[in-house]
Structure formats: C-alpha cells, structure tokens
PDB file of N, CA and C in Angstrom:
ATOM      1  N   UNK A   5      -4.992  -3.742 -12.801  1.00  0.00           N
ATOM      2  CA  UNK A   5      -4.978  -2.356 -12.403  1.00  0.00           C
ATOM      3  C   UNK A   5      -3.559  -2.006 -11.951  1.00  0.00           C
ATOM      4  N   UNK A   6      -3.028  -0.946 -12.455  1.00  0.00           N
ATOM      5  CA  UNK A   6      -1.679  -0.497 -12.096  1.00  0.00           C
ATOM      6  C   UNK A   6      -1.716   0.261 -10.772  1.00  0.00           C
ATOM      7  N   UNK A   7      -0.658   0.127  -9.985  1.00  0.00           N
ATOM      8  CA  UNK A   7      -0.612   0.884  -8.732  1.00  0.00           C
ATOM      9  C   UNK A   7      -0.469   2.373  -9.031  1.00  0.00           C
ATOM     10  N   UNK A   8      -0.840   3.227  -8.078  1.00  0.00           N
ATOM     11  CA  UNK A   8      -0.688   4.658  -8.310  1.00  0.00           C
ATOM     12  C   UNK A   8       0.782   5.022  -8.482  1.00  0.00           C
ATOM     13  N   UNK A   9       1.027   6.066  -9.255  1.00  0.00           N
ATOM     14  CA  UNK A   9       2.404   6.506  -9.508  1.00  0.00           C
ATOM     15  C   UNK A   9       3.073   6.981  -8.224  1.00  0.00           C
ATOM     16  N   UNK A  10       2.285   7.496  -7.321  1.00  0.00           N
ATOM     17  CA  UNK A  10       2.842   8.012  -6.071  1.00  0.00           C
ATOM     18  C   UNK A  10       2.035   7.477  -4.893  1.00  0.00           C
ATOM     19  N   UNK A  11       2.681   6.768  -3.996  1.00  0.00           N
ATOM     20  CA  UNK A  11       2.002   6.231  -2.819  1.00  0.00           C
ATOM     21  C   UNK A  11       1.981   7.285  -1.723  1.00  0.00           C
ATOM     22  N   UNK A  12       0.938   7.240  -0.903  1.00  0.00           N
ATOM     23  CA  UNK A  12       0.865   8.169   0.219  1.00  0.00           C
ATOM     24  C   UNK A  12       0.339   7.443   1.448  1.00  0.00           C
ATOM     25  N   UNK A  13       0.741   7.909   2.604  1.00  0.00           N
ATOM     26  CA  UNK A  13       0.300   7.341   3.868  1.00  0.00           C
ATOM     27  C   UNK A  13      -1.137   7.757   4.132  1.00  0.00           C
ATOM     28  N   UNK A  14      -1.990   6.796   4.433  1.00  0.00           N
ATOM     29  CA  UNK A  14      -3.391   7.084   4.760  1.00  0.00           C
ATOM     30  C   UNK A  14      -3.563   7.325   6.250  1.00  0.00           C
ATOM     31  N   UNK A  15      -2.829   6.558   7.070  1.00  0.00           N
ATOM     32  CA  UNK A  15      -2.878   6.742   8.515  1.00  0.00           C
ATOM     33  C   UNK A  15      -1.665   6.072   9.136  1.00  0.00           C
ATOM     34  N   UNK A  16      -1.342   6.466  10.353  1.00  0.00           N
ATOM     35  CA  UNK A  16      -0.228   5.876  11.101  1.00  0.00           C
ATOM     36  C   UNK A  16      -0.580   5.907  12.582  1.00  0.00           C
ATOM     37  N   UNK A  17      -0.034   4.973  13.297  1.00  0.00           N
ATOM     38  CA  UNK A  17      -0.233   4.924  14.743  1.00  0.00           C
ATOM     39  C   UNK A  17       1.067   4.462  15.385  1.00  0.00           C
ATOM     40  N   UNK A  18       1.403   5.035  16.515  1.00  0.00           N
ATOM     41  CA  UNK A  18       2.611   4.646  17.239  1.00  0.00           C
ATOM     42  C   UNK A  18       2.193   3.897  18.495  1.00  0.00           C
ATOM     43  N   UNK A  19       2.400   2.601  18.498  1.00  0.00           N
ATOM     44  CA  UNK A  19       2.047   1.799  19.672  1.00  0.00           C
ATOM     45  C   UNK A  19       3.094   1.906  20.778  1.00  0.00           C
ATOM     46  N   UNK A  20       4.211   2.553  20.475  1.00  0.00           N
ATOM     47  CA  UNK A  20       5.304   2.778  21.438  1.00  0.00           C
ATOM     48  C   UNK A  20       5.887   1.471  21.978  1.00  0.00           C
ATOM     49  N   UNK A  21       5.738   0.425  21.190  1.00  0.00           N
ATOM     50  CA  UNK A  21       6.267  -0.886  21.563  1.00  0.00           C
ATOM     51  C   UNK A  21       6.778  -1.570  20.307  1.00  0.00           C
ATOM     52  N   UNK A  22       7.615  -2.553  20.493  1.00  0.00           N
ATOM     53  CA  UNK A  22       8.086  -3.371  19.376  1.00  0.00           C
ATOM     54  C   UNK A  22       6.918  -4.233  18.921  1.00  0.00           C
ATOM     55  N   UNK A  23       6.663  -4.249  17.597  1.00  0.00           N
ATOM     56  CA  UNK A  23       5.499  -4.965  17.085  1.00  0.00           C
ATOM     57  C   UNK A  23       5.889  -6.017  16.052  1.00  0.00           C
ATOM     58  N   UNK A  24       4.977  -6.938  15.835  1.00  0.00           N
ATOM     59  CA  UNK A  24       5.118  -7.910  14.759  1.00  0.00           C
ATOM     60  C   UNK A  24       4.751  -7.219  13.456  1.00  0.00           C
ATOM     61  N   UNK A  25       4.933  -7.915  12.363  1.00  0.00           N
ATOM     62  CA  UNK A  25       4.403  -7.434  11.091  1.00  0.00           C
ATOM     63  C   UNK A  25       2.879  -7.453  11.192  1.00  0.00           C
ATOM     64  N   UNK A  26       2.209  -6.575  10.477  1.00  0.00           N
ATOM     65  CA  UNK A  26       0.743  -6.580  10.522  1.00  0.00           C
ATOM     66  C   UNK A  26       0.163  -7.656   9.619  1.00  0.00           C
ATOM     67  N   UNK A  27      -1.070  -8.040   9.907  1.00  0.00           N
ATOM     68  CA  UNK A  27      -1.873  -8.894   9.038  1.00  0.00           C
ATOM     69  C   UNK A  27      -3.115  -8.099   8.668  1.00  0.00           C
ATOM     70  N   UNK A  28      -3.496  -8.165   7.403  1.00  0.00           N
ATOM     71  CA  UNK A  28      -4.639  -7.393   6.928  1.00  0.00           C
ATOM     72  C   UNK A  28      -5.584  -8.306   6.160  1.00  0.00           C
ATOM     73  N   UNK A  29      -6.862  -8.277   6.533  1.00  0.00           N
ATOM     74  CA  UNK A  29      -7.906  -9.031   5.825  1.00  0.00           C
ATOM     75  C   UNK A  29      -9.257  -8.554   6.336  1.00  0.00           C
ATOM     76  N   UNK A  30     -10.249  -8.659   5.490  1.00  0.00           N
ATOM     77  CA  UNK A  30     -11.615  -8.346   5.914  1.00  0.00           C
ATOM     78  C   UNK A  30     -11.787  -6.936   6.432  1.00  0.00           C
ATOM     79  N   UNK A  31     -10.998  -5.995   5.939  1.00  0.00           N
ATOM     80  CA  UNK A  31     -11.127  -4.614   6.380  1.00  0.00           C
ATOM     81  C   UNK A  31     -10.483  -4.311   7.720  1.00  0.00           C
ATOM     82  N   UNK A  32      -9.742  -5.289   8.249  1.00  0.00           N
ATOM     83  CA  UNK A  32      -9.072  -5.102   9.543  1.00  0.00           C
ATOM     84  C   UNK A  32      -7.568  -5.267   9.395  1.00  0.00           C
ATOM     85  N   UNK A  33      -6.841  -4.561  10.220  1.00  0.00           N
ATOM     86  CA  UNK A  33      -5.396  -4.734  10.345  1.00  0.00           C
ATOM     87  C   UNK A  33      -5.140  -5.130  11.792  1.00  0.00           C
ATOM     88  N   UNK A  34      -4.430  -6.239  12.008  1.00  0.00           N
ATOM     89  CA  UNK A  34      -4.083  -6.657  13.363  1.00  0.00           C
ATOM     90  C   UNK A  34      -2.573  -6.751  13.481  1.00  0.00           C
ATOM     91  N   UNK A  35      -2.093  -6.408  14.651  1.00  0.00           N
ATOM     92  CA  UNK A  35      -0.667  -6.423  14.932  1.00  0.00           C
ATOM     93  C   UNK A  35      -0.498  -6.769  16.404  1.00  0.00           C
ATOM     94  N   UNK A  36       0.614  -7.403  16.748  1.00  0.00           N
ATOM     95  CA  UNK A  36       0.876  -7.740  18.149  1.00  0.00           C
ATOM     96  C   UNK A  36       1.996  -6.864  18.696  1.00  0.00           C
ATOM     97  N   UNK A  37       1.803  -6.350  19.894  1.00  0.00           N
ATOM     98  CA  UNK A  37       2.857  -5.691  20.649  1.00  0.00           C
ATOM     99  C   UNK A  37       3.603  -6.832  21.341  1.00  0.00           C
ATOM    100  N   UNK A  38       4.792  -7.138  20.858  1.00  0.00           N
ATOM    101  CA  UNK A  38       5.496  -8.371  21.203  1.00  0.00           C
ATOM    102  C   UNK A  38       5.658  -8.573  22.707  1.00  0.00           C
ATOM    103  N   UNK A  39       6.378  -7.696  23.363  1.00  0.00           N
ATOM    104  CA  UNK A  39       6.689  -7.897  24.780  1.00  0.00           C
ATOM    105  C   UNK A  39       5.486  -7.695  25.699  1.00  0.00           C
ATOM    106  N   UNK A  40       4.524  -6.889  25.278  1.00  0.00           N
ATOM    107  CA  UNK A  40       3.325  -6.656  26.085  1.00  0.00           C
ATOM    108  C   UNK A  40       2.331  -7.806  25.956  1.00  0.00           C
ATOM    109  N   UNK A  41       2.526  -8.678  24.954  1.00  0.00           N
ATOM    110  CA  UNK A  41       1.600  -9.787  24.759  1.00  0.00           C
ATOM    111  C   UNK A  41       0.209  -9.313  24.380  1.00  0.00           C
ATOM    112  N   UNK A  42       0.151  -8.216  23.651  1.00  0.00           N
ATOM    113  CA  UNK A  42      -1.133  -7.610  23.312  1.00  0.00           C
ATOM    114  C   UNK A  42      -1.348  -7.617  21.798  1.00  0.00           C
ATOM    115  N   UNK A  43      -2.545  -7.971  21.375  1.00  0.00           N
ATOM    116  CA  UNK A  43      -2.937  -7.888  19.971  1.00  0.00           C
ATOM    117  C   UNK A  43      -3.896  -6.718  19.836  1.00  0.00           C
ATOM    118  N   UNK A  44      -3.663  -5.889  18.825  1.00  0.00           N
ATOM    119  CA  UNK A  44      -4.504  -4.718  18.573  1.00  0.00           C
ATOM    120  C   UNK A  44      -5.078  -4.814  17.176  1.00  0.00           C
ATOM    121  N   UNK A  45      -6.350  -4.465  17.036  1.00  0.00           N
ATOM    122  CA  UNK A  45      -7.019  -4.464  15.735  1.00  0.00           C
ATOM    123  C   UNK A  45      -7.443  -3.046  15.386  1.00  0.00           C
ATOM    124  N   UNK A  46      -7.298  -2.717  14.107  1.00  0.00           N
ATOM    125  CA  UNK A  46      -7.640  -1.391  13.608  1.00  0.00           C
ATOM    126  C   UNK A  46      -8.453  -1.524  12.329  1.00  0.00           C
ATOM    127  N   UNK A  47      -9.263  -0.532  12.059  1.00  0.00           N
ATOM    128  CA  UNK A  47      -9.937  -0.451  10.775  1.00  0.00           C
ATOM    129  C   UNK A  47      -8.854  -0.195   9.733  1.00  0.00           C
ATOM    130  N   UNK A  48      -8.734  -1.047   8.738  1.00  0.00           N
ATOM    131  CA  UNK A  48      -7.642  -0.943   7.761  1.00  0.00           C
ATOM    132  C   UNK A  48      -7.748   0.319   6.911  1.00  0.00           C
ATOM    133  N   UNK A  49      -8.932   0.841   6.745  1.00  0.00           N
ATOM    134  CA  UNK A  49      -9.106   2.024   5.903  1.00  0.00           C
ATOM    135  C   UNK A  49      -8.840   3.320   6.660  1.00  0.00           C
ATOM    136  N   UNK A  50      -9.297   3.383   7.918  1.00  0.00           N
ATOM    137  CA  UNK A  50      -9.224   4.643   8.669  1.00  0.00           C
ATOM    138  C   UNK A  50      -8.171   4.653   9.773  1.00  0.00           C
ATOM    139  N   UNK A  51      -7.758   3.473  10.242  1.00  0.00           N
ATOM    140  CA  UNK A  51      -6.834   3.391  11.366  1.00  0.00           C
ATOM    141  C   UNK A  51      -7.512   3.472  12.717  1.00  0.00           C
ATOM    142  N   UNK A  52      -8.837   3.550  12.732  1.00  0.00           N
ATOM    143  CA  UNK A  52      -9.583   3.620  13.994  1.00  0.00           C
ATOM    144  C   UNK A  52      -9.357   2.341  14.796  1.00  0.00           C
ATOM    145  N   UNK A  53      -8.969   2.476  16.077  1.00  0.00           N
ATOM    146  CA  UNK A  53      -8.811   1.279  16.912  1.00  0.00           C
ATOM    147  C   UNK A  53     -10.149   0.556  17.075  1.00  0.00           C
ATOM    148  N   UNK A  54     -10.127  -0.761  16.918  1.00  0.00           N
ATOM    149  CA  UNK A  54     -11.339  -1.566  17.052  1.00  0.00           C
ATOM    150  C   UNK A  54     -11.370  -2.326  18.367  1.00  0.00           C
ATOM    151  N   UNK A  55     -10.266  -2.971  18.716  1.00  0.00           N
ATOM    152  CA  UNK A  55     -10.189  -3.718  19.969  1.00  0.00           C
ATOM    153  C   UNK A  55      -8.739  -4.076  20.265  1.00  0.00           C
ATOM    154  N   UNK A  56      -8.491  -4.485  21.499  1.00  0.00           N
ATOM    155  CA  UNK A  56      -7.188  -5.041  21.863  1.00  0.00           C
ATOM    156  C   UNK A  56      -7.415  -6.164  22.866  1.00  0.00           C
ATOM    157  N   UNK A  57      -6.455  -7.072  22.923  1.00  0.00           N
ATOM    158  CA  UNK A  57      -6.551  -8.244  23.797  1.00  0.00           C
ATOM    159  C   UNK A  57      -5.169  -8.535  24.359  1.00  0.00           C
ATOM    160  N   UNK A  58      -5.086  -8.770  25.650  1.00  0.00           N
ATOM    161  CA  UNK A  58      -3.810  -9.102  26.281  1.00  0.00           C
ATOM    162  C   UNK A  58      -3.766 -10.597  26.559  1.00  0.00           C
ATOM    163  N   UNK A  59      -2.771 -11.260  25.990  1.00  0.00           N
ATOM    164  CA  UNK A  59      -2.570 -12.699  26.190  1.00  0.00           C
ATOM    165  C   UNK A  59      -1.745 -12.922  27.464  1.00  0.00           C
ATOM    166  N   UNK A  60      -1.486 -14.174  27.765  1.00  0.00           N
ATOM    167  CA  UNK A  60      -0.756 -14.518  28.970  1.00  0.00           C
ATOM    168  C   UNK A  60       0.756 -14.558  28.814  1.00  0.00           C
ATOM    169  N   UNK A  61       1.277 -14.107  27.682  1.00  0.00           N
ATOM    170  CA  UNK A  61       2.717 -14.112  27.447  1.00  0.00           C
ATOM    171  C   UNK A  61       3.055 -13.336  26.191  1.00  0.00           C
ATOM    172  N   UNK A  62       4.351 -13.174  25.931  1.00  0.00           N
ATOM    173  CA  UNK A  62       4.776 -12.412  24.745  1.00  0.00           C
ATOM    174  C   UNK A  62       4.336 -13.118  23.465  1.00  0.00           C
ATOM    175  N   UNK A  63       4.182 -12.328  22.409  1.00  0.00           N
ATOM    176  CA  UNK A  63       3.728 -12.829  21.119  1.00  0.00           C
ATOM    177  C   UNK A  63       4.795 -12.478  20.096  1.00  0.00           C
ATOM    178  N   UNK A  64       5.455 -13.489  19.536  1.00  0.00           N
ATOM    179  CA  UNK A  64       6.577 -13.258  18.619  1.00  0.00           C
ATOM    180  C   UNK A  64       6.208 -13.250  17.143  1.00  0.00           C
ATOM    181  N   UNK A  65       5.067 -13.785  16.786  1.00  0.00           N
ATOM    182  CA  UNK A  65       4.709 -13.892  15.374  1.00  0.00           C
ATOM    183  C   UNK A  65       3.418 -13.112  15.104  1.00  0.00           C
ATOM    184  N   UNK A  66       3.244 -12.665  13.868  1.00  0.00           N
ATOM    185  CA  UNK A  66       2.033 -11.899  13.548  1.00  0.00           C
ATOM    186  C   UNK A  66       0.777 -12.740  13.746  1.00  0.00           C
ATOM    187  N   UNK A  67      -0.280 -12.130  14.256  1.00  0.00           N
ATOM    188  CA  UNK A  67      -1.560 -12.834  14.320  1.00  0.00           C
ATOM    189  C   UNK A  67      -2.018 -13.161  12.903  1.00  0.00           C
ATOM    190  N   UNK A  68      -2.760 -14.236  12.759  1.00  0.00           N
ATOM    191  CA  UNK A  68      -3.316 -14.627  11.459  1.00  0.00           C
ATOM    192  C   UNK A  68      -4.808 -14.334  11.441  1.00  0.00           C
ATOM    193  N   UNK A  69      -5.281 -13.817  10.322  1.00  0.00           N
ATOM    194  CA  UNK A  69      -6.708 -13.600  10.132  1.00  0.00           C
ATOM    195  C   UNK A  69      -7.215 -14.657   9.174  1.00  0.00           C
ATOM    196  N   UNK A  70      -8.262 -15.361   9.594  1.00  0.00           N
ATOM    197  CA  UNK A  70      -8.866 -16.398   8.755  1.00  0.00           C
ATOM    198  C   UNK A  70     -10.372 -16.276   8.897  1.00  0.00           C
ATOM    199  N   UNK A  71     -11.024 -15.798   7.848  1.00  0.00           N
ATOM    200  CA  UNK A  71     -12.470 -15.577   7.937  1.00  0.00           C
ATOM    201  C   UNK A  71     -12.774 -14.655   9.097  1.00  0.00           C
ATOM    202  N   UNK A  72     -13.668 -15.067   9.986  1.00  0.00           N
ATOM    203  CA  UNK A  72     -14.035 -14.203  11.111  1.00  0.00           C
ATOM    204  C   UNK A  72     -13.120 -14.359  12.331  1.00  0.00           C
ATOM    205  N   UNK A  73     -12.000 -15.063  12.177  1.00  0.00           N
ATOM    206  CA  UNK A  73     -11.152 -15.379  13.328  1.00  0.00           C
ATOM    207  C   UNK A  73      -9.789 -14.703  13.272  1.00  0.00           C
ATOM    208  N   UNK A  74      -9.250 -14.437  14.460  1.00  0.00           N
ATOM    209  CA  UNK A  74      -7.879 -13.949  14.637  1.00  0.00           C
ATOM    210  C   UNK A  74      -7.174 -14.992  15.503  1.00  0.00           C
ATOM    211  N   UNK A  75      -6.111 -15.594  14.958  1.00  0.00           N
ATOM    212  CA  UNK A  75      -5.417 -16.683  15.653  1.00  0.00           C
ATOM    213  C   UNK A  75      -3.957 -16.322  15.890  1.00  0.00           C
ATOM    214  N   UNK A  76      -3.429 -16.697  17.055  1.00  0.00           N
ATOM    215  CA  UNK A  76      -2.020 -16.463  17.373  1.00  0.00           C
ATOM    216  C   UNK A  76      -1.626 -17.304  18.577  1.00  0.00           C
ATOM    217  N   UNK A  77      -0.349 -17.537  18.704  1.00  0.00           N
ATOM    218  CA  UNK A  77       0.190 -18.242  19.862  1.00  0.00           C
ATOM    219  C   UNK A  77       0.990 -17.290  20.720  1.00  0.00           C
ATOM    220  N   UNK A  78       1.134 -17.639  21.984  1.00  0.00           N
ATOM    221  CA  UNK A  78       1.884 -16.802  22.918  1.00  0.00           C
ATOM    222  C   UNK A  78       2.826 -17.678  23.732  1.00  0.00           C
ATOM    223  N   UNK A  79       3.759 -17.040  24.409  1.00  0.00           N
ATOM    224  CA  UNK A  79       4.751 -17.761  25.203  1.00  0.00           C
ATOM    225  C   UNK A  79       4.190 -18.353  26.493  1.00  0.00           C
ATOM    226  N   UNK A  80       2.898 -18.209  26.730  1.00  0.00           N
ATOM    227  CA  UNK A  80       2.299 -18.896  27.873  1.00  0.00           C
ATOM    228  C   UNK A  80       1.904 -20.321  27.497  1.00  0.00           C
ATOM    229  N   UNK A  81       2.206 -20.711  26.241  1.00  0.00           N
ATOM    230  CA  UNK A  81       1.922 -22.066  25.774  1.00  0.00           C
ATOM    231  C   UNK A  81       0.542 -22.226  25.176  1.00  0.00           C
ATOM    232  N   UNK A  82      -0.213 -21.141  25.089  1.00  0.00           N
ATOM    233  CA  UNK A  82      -1.568 -21.218  24.560  1.00  0.00           C
ATOM    234  C   UNK A  82      -1.625 -20.741  23.116  1.00  0.00           C
ATOM    235  N   UNK A  83      -2.606 -21.267  22.391  1.00  0.00           N
ATOM    236  CA  UNK A  83      -2.961 -20.762  21.070  1.00  0.00           C
ATOM    237  C   UNK A  83      -4.323 -20.096  21.252  1.00  0.00           C
ATOM    238  N   UNK A  84      -4.420 -18.855  20.838  1.00  0.00           N
ATOM    239  CA  UNK A  84      -5.619 -18.075  21.015  1.00  0.00           C
ATOM    240  C   UNK A  84      -6.406 -17.985  19.725  1.00  0.00           C
ATOM    241  N   UNK A  85      -7.723 -18.020  19.830  1.00  0.00           N
ATOM    242  CA  UNK A  85      -8.627 -17.876  18.700  1.00  0.00           C
ATOM    243  C   UNK A  85      -9.691 -16.866  19.115  1.00  0.00           C
ATOM    244  N   UNK A  86      -9.604 -15.672  18.544  1.00  0.00           N
ATOM    245  CA  UNK A  86     -10.524 -14.589  18.890  1.00  0.00           C
ATOM    246  C   UNK A  86     -11.429 -14.284  17.705  1.00  0.00           C
ATOM    247  N   UNK A  87     -12.584 -13.709  17.980  1.00  0.00           N
ATOM    248  CA  UNK A  87     -13.404 -13.179  16.898  1.00  0.00           C
ATOM    249  C   UNK A  87     -12.725 -11.911  16.399  1.00  0.00           C
ATOM    250  N   UNK A  88     -12.450 -11.838  15.115  1.00  0.00           N
ATOM    251  CA  UNK A  88     -11.767 -10.664  14.557  1.00  0.00           C
ATOM    252  C   UNK A  88     -12.658  -9.434  14.618  1.00  0.00           C
ATOM    253  N   UNK A  89     -13.952  -9.635  14.684  1.00  0.00           N
ATOM    254  CA  UNK A  89     -14.889  -8.519  14.688  1.00  0.00           C
ATOM    255  C   UNK A  89     -14.795  -7.684  15.955  1.00  0.00           C
ATOM    256  N   UNK A  90     -14.681  -8.337  17.098  1.00  0.00           N
ATOM    257  CA  UNK A  90     -14.697  -7.594  18.361  1.00  0.00           C
ATOM    258  C   UNK A  90     -13.873  -8.237  19.446  1.00  0.00           C
TER     259      UNK A  90
END
C-alpha cells in the first residue's frame, strides 16, 4: 500500500516539557517527559490521554512497548514494568 500523497496531522499535544521519542504499539503512544520522570500514554488514533506515571528519577530513553507491557528505566536505578493498558 502506498502512503498518501499528502500527510496531515491527526492530533497534537504540548506536554510543555522536553520529551523522549514516542513509542507506538497496540493502539497506544507512550512518551516520557525527561526531567519530570513521567511517562504518558495516549490513544494513538485520537490523542486522548490514557494514563501517566511518575517514576523516581529522570527518564532519558523512550519507553518500550512489548505486548501488554510498558518498560523503561529511570535515574533512580530502577527498571519499571507497567501495564500498558492502564
């Protein structure tokens, strides 16, 4: 299938913070607000916020989505494994 001749923005959100690159899978988009140590999940189709989680330290790399899980590490020395659903 060829991409559309003209791309258009479906939705946008301003987290007002420096963010990692997004990860998209399973109908979700997740991104980390680096200095706030917060991961935010959105509906990939609509941009509706689904959930957010604050870790114990800054997050420098994009969260990974694997099946029903959202995984990421933070500067508090922990690796977090959250349910991507909620």
